[in-house]
XYZ file of C-alpha atoms in Angstrom:
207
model
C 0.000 0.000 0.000
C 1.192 3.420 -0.730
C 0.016 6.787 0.350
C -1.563 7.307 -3.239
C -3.707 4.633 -3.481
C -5.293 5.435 0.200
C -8.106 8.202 0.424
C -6.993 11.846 0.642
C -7.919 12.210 4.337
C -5.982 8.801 5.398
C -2.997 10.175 3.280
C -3.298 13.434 5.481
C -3.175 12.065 8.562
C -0.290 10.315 7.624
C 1.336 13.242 6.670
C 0.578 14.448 9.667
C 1.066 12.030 12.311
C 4.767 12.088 10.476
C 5.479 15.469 11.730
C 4.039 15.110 15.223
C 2.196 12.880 17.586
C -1.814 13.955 17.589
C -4.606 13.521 19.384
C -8.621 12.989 17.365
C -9.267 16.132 17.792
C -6.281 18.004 16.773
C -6.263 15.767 13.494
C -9.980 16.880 12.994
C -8.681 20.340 13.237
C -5.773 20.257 10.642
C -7.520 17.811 8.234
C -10.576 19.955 8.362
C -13.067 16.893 8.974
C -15.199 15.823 12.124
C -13.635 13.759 14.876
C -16.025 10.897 14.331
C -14.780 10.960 10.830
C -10.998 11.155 12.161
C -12.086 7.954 14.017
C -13.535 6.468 11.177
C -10.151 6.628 9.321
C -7.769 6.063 12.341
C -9.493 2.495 12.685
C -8.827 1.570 9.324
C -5.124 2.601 9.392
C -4.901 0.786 12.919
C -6.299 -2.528 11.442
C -3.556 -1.746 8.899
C -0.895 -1.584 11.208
C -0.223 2.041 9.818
C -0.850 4.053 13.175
C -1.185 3.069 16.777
C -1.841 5.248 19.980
C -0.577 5.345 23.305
C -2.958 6.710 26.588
C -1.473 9.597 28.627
C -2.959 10.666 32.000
C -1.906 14.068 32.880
C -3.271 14.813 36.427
C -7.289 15.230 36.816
C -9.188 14.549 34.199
C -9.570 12.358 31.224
C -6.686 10.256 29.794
C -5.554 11.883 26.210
C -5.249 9.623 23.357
C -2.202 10.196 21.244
C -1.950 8.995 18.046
C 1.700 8.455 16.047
C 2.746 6.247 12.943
C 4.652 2.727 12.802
C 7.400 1.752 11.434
C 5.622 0.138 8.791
C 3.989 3.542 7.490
C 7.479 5.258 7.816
C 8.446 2.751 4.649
C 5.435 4.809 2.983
C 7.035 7.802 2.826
C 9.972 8.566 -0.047
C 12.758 6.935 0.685
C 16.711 6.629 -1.449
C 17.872 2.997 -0.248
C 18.421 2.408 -4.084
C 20.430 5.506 -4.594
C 22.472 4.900 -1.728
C 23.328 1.305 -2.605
C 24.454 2.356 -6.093
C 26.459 4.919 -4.850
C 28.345 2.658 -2.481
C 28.650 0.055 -5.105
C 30.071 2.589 -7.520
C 32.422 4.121 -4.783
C 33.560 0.213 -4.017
C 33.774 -0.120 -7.691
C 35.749 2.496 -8.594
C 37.985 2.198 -5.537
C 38.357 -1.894 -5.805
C 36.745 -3.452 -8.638
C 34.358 -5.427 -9.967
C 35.552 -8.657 -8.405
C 36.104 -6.881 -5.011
C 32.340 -6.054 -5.621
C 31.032 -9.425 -6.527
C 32.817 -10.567 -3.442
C 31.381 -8.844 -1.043
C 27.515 -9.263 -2.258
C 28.322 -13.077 -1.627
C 29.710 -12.196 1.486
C 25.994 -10.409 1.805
C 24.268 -13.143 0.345
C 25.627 -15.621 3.041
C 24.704 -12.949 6.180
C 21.355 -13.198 4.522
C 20.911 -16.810 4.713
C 22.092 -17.009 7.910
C 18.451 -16.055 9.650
C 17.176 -19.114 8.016
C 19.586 -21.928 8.288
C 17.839 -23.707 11.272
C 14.544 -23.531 9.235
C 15.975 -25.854 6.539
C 18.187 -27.952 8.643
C 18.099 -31.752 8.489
C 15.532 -31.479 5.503
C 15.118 -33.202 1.938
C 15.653 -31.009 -1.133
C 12.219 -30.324 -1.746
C 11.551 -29.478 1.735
C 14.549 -27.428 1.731
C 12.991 -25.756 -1.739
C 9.630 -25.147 -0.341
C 10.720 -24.035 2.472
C 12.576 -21.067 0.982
C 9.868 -20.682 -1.168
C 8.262 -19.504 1.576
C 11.015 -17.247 3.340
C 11.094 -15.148 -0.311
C 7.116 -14.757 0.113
C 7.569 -13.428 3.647
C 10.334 -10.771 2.383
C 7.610 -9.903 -1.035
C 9.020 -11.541 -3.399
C 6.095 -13.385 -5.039
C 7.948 -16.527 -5.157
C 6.538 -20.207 -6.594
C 8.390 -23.080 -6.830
C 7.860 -26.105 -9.278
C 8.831 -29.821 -9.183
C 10.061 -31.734 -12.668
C 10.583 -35.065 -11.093
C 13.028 -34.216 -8.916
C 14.606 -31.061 -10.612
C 12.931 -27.994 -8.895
C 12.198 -24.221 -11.037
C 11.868 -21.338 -8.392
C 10.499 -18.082 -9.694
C 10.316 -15.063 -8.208
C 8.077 -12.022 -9.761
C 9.368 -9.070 -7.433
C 12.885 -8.356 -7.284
C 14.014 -6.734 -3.713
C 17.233 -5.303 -5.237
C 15.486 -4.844 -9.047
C 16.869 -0.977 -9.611
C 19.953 -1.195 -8.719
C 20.382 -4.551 -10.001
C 19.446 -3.329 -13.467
C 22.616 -1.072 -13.182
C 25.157 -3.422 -10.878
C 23.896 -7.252 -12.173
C 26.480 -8.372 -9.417
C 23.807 -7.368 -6.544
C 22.368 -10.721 -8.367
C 24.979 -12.745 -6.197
C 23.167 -11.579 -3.307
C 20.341 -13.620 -4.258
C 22.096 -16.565 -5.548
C 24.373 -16.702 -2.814
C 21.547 -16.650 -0.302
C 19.939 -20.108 -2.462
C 23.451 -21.565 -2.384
C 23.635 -21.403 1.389
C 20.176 -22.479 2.242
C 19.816 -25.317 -0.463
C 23.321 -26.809 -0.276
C 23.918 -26.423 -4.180
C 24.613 -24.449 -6.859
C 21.113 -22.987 -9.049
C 21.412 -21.852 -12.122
C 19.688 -17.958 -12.535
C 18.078 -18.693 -16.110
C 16.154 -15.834 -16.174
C 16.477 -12.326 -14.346
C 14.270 -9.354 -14.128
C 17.348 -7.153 -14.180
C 18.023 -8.091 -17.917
C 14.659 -7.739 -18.771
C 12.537 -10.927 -18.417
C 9.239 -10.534 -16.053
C 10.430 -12.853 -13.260
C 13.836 -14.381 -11.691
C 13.997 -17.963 -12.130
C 16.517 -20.455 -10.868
C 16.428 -24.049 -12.096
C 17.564 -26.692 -9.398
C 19.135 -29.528 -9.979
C 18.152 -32.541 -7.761
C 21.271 -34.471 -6.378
């Protein structure tokens, strides 16, 4: 969900409840709606995990309800992960090389694995393959996974790392290295959305 595709007031509030901590009525104020109204939309963004309040008693009186936004609306807001990533890659690059590069996103690919080693332990292939199936879902990454008598095709349709990947294909290794780690062999990337194609796909080789 994104700020744009949520109604103007909810997208307000936000934008409020970025700047400072409110309570209903306050929001009803700068929004320019009723507090029942307010309430209306600070239940749906609740039940979206998108706000969440905290109760304040100061001295006689009624508690005040505050209201403030989660860490999970904060990723709502503009942020320049991808710009920062290619600008350290290109200041490693420039300073070390493309191998140096490479290197270190398998060195990132196996601190990414790491998590999820315990989940796949002591498991058959296509346990293993199922299994981080469903660790890529849990990250986004629309994965499905497909069994060939014993060979295995994983596909993923939303690439975490797709922009800068598109300019640095090395990032790639993050995501290959991570497979390695956590299937105990070697996939082959035969398709990537970095060079174009509308999903990642890996083809498994059963042992």
């Amino acid at each position: 969900m994104s700020p744009v595709n949520m109604c103007g007031s909810r997208h307000e509030i936000l934008k409020i409840l970025k700047r400072e901590r409110c309570t209903v009525d306050e929001l009803s104020s700068k929004v320019g709606i009723s507090p029942t109204a307010i309430r209306q939309h600070l239940t749906i963004l609740e039940g979206d995990s998108l706000v969440t309040r905290e109760t304040l008693k100061e001295g006689i009186g009624r508690p005040k309800v505050i209201y403030t936004i989660t860490e999970k609306a904060e990723e709502l807001f503009p942020k320049f992960y991808s710009w920062l990533a290619e600008c350290l890659i290109e200041a490693i690059t420039g300073e070390y090389g493309e191998e140096k590069v490479e290197s270190l996103m398998r060195q990132i690919g196996i601190r990414f694995s790491q998590p999820y080693l315990e989940r796949v332990q002591g498991r058959s292939l296509e346990e293993r393959v199922c299994e981080v199936t469903d660790i890529m879902n849990e990250w986004g990454a629309y994965a499905s996974m497909e069994n060939d008598g014993g060979d295995y095709l994983l596909k993923n349709y939303n690439c975490s790392f797709y922009k800068v990947a598109q300019k640095y294909p090395q990032v790639c290794s993050v995501h290959t290295t991570f497979l390695e780690n956590l299937l105990e062999l070697n996939p082959e990337r035969i398709a990537s959305m970095a060079e174009g194609n509308d999903y990642c796909a890996y083809q498994i080789k059963g042992k």
